[in-house]
XYZ file of C-alpha atoms in Angstrom:
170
model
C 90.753 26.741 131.551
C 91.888 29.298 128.728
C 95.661 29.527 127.421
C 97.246 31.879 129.742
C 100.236 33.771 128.106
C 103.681 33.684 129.324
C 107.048 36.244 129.106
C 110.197 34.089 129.755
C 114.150 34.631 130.024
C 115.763 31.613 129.518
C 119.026 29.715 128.333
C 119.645 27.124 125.637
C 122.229 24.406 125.713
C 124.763 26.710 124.447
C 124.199 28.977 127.238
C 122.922 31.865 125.586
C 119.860 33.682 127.097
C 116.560 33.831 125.005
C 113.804 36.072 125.279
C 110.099 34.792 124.334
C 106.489 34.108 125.127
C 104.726 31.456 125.217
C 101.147 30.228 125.525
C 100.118 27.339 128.357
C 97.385 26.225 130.780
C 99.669 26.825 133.794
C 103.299 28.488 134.567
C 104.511 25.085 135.591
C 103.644 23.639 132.144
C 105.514 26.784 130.756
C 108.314 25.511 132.301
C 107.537 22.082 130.704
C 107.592 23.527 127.498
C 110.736 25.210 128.018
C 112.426 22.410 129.527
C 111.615 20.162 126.329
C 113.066 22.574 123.864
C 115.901 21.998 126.163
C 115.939 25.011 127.552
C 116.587 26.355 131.084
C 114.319 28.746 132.415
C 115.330 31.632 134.229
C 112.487 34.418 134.438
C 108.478 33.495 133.675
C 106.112 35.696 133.987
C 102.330 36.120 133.294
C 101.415 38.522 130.743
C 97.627 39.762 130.130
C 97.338 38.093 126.158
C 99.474 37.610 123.721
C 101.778 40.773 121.905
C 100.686 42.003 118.790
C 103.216 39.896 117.180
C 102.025 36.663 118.937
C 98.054 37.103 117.978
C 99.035 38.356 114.034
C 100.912 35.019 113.401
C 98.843 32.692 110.894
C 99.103 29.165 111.381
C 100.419 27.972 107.498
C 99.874 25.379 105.320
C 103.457 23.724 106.472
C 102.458 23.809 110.021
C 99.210 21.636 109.222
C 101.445 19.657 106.908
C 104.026 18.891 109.796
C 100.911 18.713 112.555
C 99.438 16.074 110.283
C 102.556 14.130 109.585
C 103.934 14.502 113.138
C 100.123 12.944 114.222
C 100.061 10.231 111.810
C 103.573 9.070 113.298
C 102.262 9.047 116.734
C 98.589 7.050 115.925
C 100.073 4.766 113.582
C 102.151 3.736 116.771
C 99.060 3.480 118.921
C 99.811 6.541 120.868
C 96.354 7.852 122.180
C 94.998 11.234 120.446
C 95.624 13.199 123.820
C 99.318 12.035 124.264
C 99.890 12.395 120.459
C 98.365 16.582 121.149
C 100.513 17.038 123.774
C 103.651 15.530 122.549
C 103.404 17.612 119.539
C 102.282 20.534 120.995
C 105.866 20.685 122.815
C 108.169 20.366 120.019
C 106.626 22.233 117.070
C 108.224 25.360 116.914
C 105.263 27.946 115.758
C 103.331 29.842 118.476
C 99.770 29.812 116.884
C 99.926 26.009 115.900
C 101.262 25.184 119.598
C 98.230 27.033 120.984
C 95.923 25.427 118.678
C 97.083 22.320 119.746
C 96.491 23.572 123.312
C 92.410 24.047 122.139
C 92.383 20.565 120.692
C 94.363 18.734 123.365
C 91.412 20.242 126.128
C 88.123 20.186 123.746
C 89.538 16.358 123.590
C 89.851 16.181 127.212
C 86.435 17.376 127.930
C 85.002 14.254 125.223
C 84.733 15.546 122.216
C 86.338 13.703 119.054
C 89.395 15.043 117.314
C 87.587 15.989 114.385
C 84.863 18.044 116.468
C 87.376 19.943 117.960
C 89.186 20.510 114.780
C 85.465 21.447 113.095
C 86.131 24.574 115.500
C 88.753 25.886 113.538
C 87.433 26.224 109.917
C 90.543 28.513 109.436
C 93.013 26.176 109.681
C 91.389 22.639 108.733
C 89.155 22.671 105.497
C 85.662 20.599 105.783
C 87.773 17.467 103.744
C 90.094 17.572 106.573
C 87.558 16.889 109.204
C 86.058 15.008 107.349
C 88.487 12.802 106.526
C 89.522 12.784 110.123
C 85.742 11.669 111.250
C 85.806 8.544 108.783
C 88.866 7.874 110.542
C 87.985 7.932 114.267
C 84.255 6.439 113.232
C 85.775 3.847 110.883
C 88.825 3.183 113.637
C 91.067 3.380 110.508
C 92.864 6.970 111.231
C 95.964 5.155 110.801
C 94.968 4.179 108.194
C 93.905 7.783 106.394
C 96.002 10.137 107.977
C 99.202 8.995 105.684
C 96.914 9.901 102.526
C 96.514 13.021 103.978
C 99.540 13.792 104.513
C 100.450 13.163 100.781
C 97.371 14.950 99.757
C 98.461 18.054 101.563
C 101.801 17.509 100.150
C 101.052 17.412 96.594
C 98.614 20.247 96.974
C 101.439 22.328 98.682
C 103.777 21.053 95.615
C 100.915 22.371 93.035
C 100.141 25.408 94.479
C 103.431 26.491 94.509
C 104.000 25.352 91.334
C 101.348 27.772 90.283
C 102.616 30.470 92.083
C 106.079 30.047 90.624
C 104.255 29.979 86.981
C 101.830 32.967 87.623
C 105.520 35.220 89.061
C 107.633 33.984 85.652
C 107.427 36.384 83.083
């Protein structure tokens, strides 16, 4: 089943109503998703895709940096690869990552390994990635690799910027 899209009215804990859209399988796992950003939903409704807005947004470097760390937490505590999808698919806080997660969670549910379904998405996670992800699931260390990683993303976050900063200073 694809990502269905999703217009909702809701209100946070402070009671102040939010407008948004979201991307799930179903409305009642919309309201899943709402409900565990604690918030309470007042007004869902189906939309055809995703606005303008929604499909333009780029999934960055950051997000794959948290989705990595978040996912290293969560296997390194023996949480299975489809819980650890799903639990971080509803709290990160970026629309394309949370529907990428979406793909992954059900290309994983159907029996293909993490790092096939990631192989899918050559945007977002470089061949080292899934590779490294691979030697993990084949090696039944990804526990083991996904904290190096993490720290490899990290410090090449760190240097690019770096660079950046260097190339902008007079």
């Amino acid at each position: 089943m694809s990502a269905l899209y999703f217009k909702y009215q809701a209100f946070d804990a402070q009671g102040k109503m939010l407008n948004g859209q979201l991307s799930a399988d179903t409305e009642r796992e919309a309201v899943r998703i709402l409900k565990g950003k604690n918030l309470t939903p007042v007004k869902i409704q189906e939309t055809r895709e995703a606005s303008q807005t929604t499909r333009r947004r780029r999934i960055s470097q950051a997000d794959v940096l948290d989705f990595t760390n978040g996912l290293c937490t969560l296997v390194e505590a023996r949480v299975p690869i489809d819980r650890s999808l799903r639990l971080l698919e509803g709290i990160t806080e970026s629309t394309a990552m949370r529907e990428l997660m979406i793909s992954l969670l059900r290309e994983v549910k159907e029996g293909r390994s993490l790092a096939e379904s990631m192989e899918a998405h050559p945007r977002v996670f470089s061949r080292m990635y899934v590779n490294i992800v691979r030697a993990g699931e084949e090696g039944g260390i990804l526990d083991q690799l996904l904290p190096d990683l993490a720290e490899f993303l990290e410090t090449s976050a760190k240097t690019r910027q770096a660079i950046i900063s260097a190339m902008i200073y007079p």
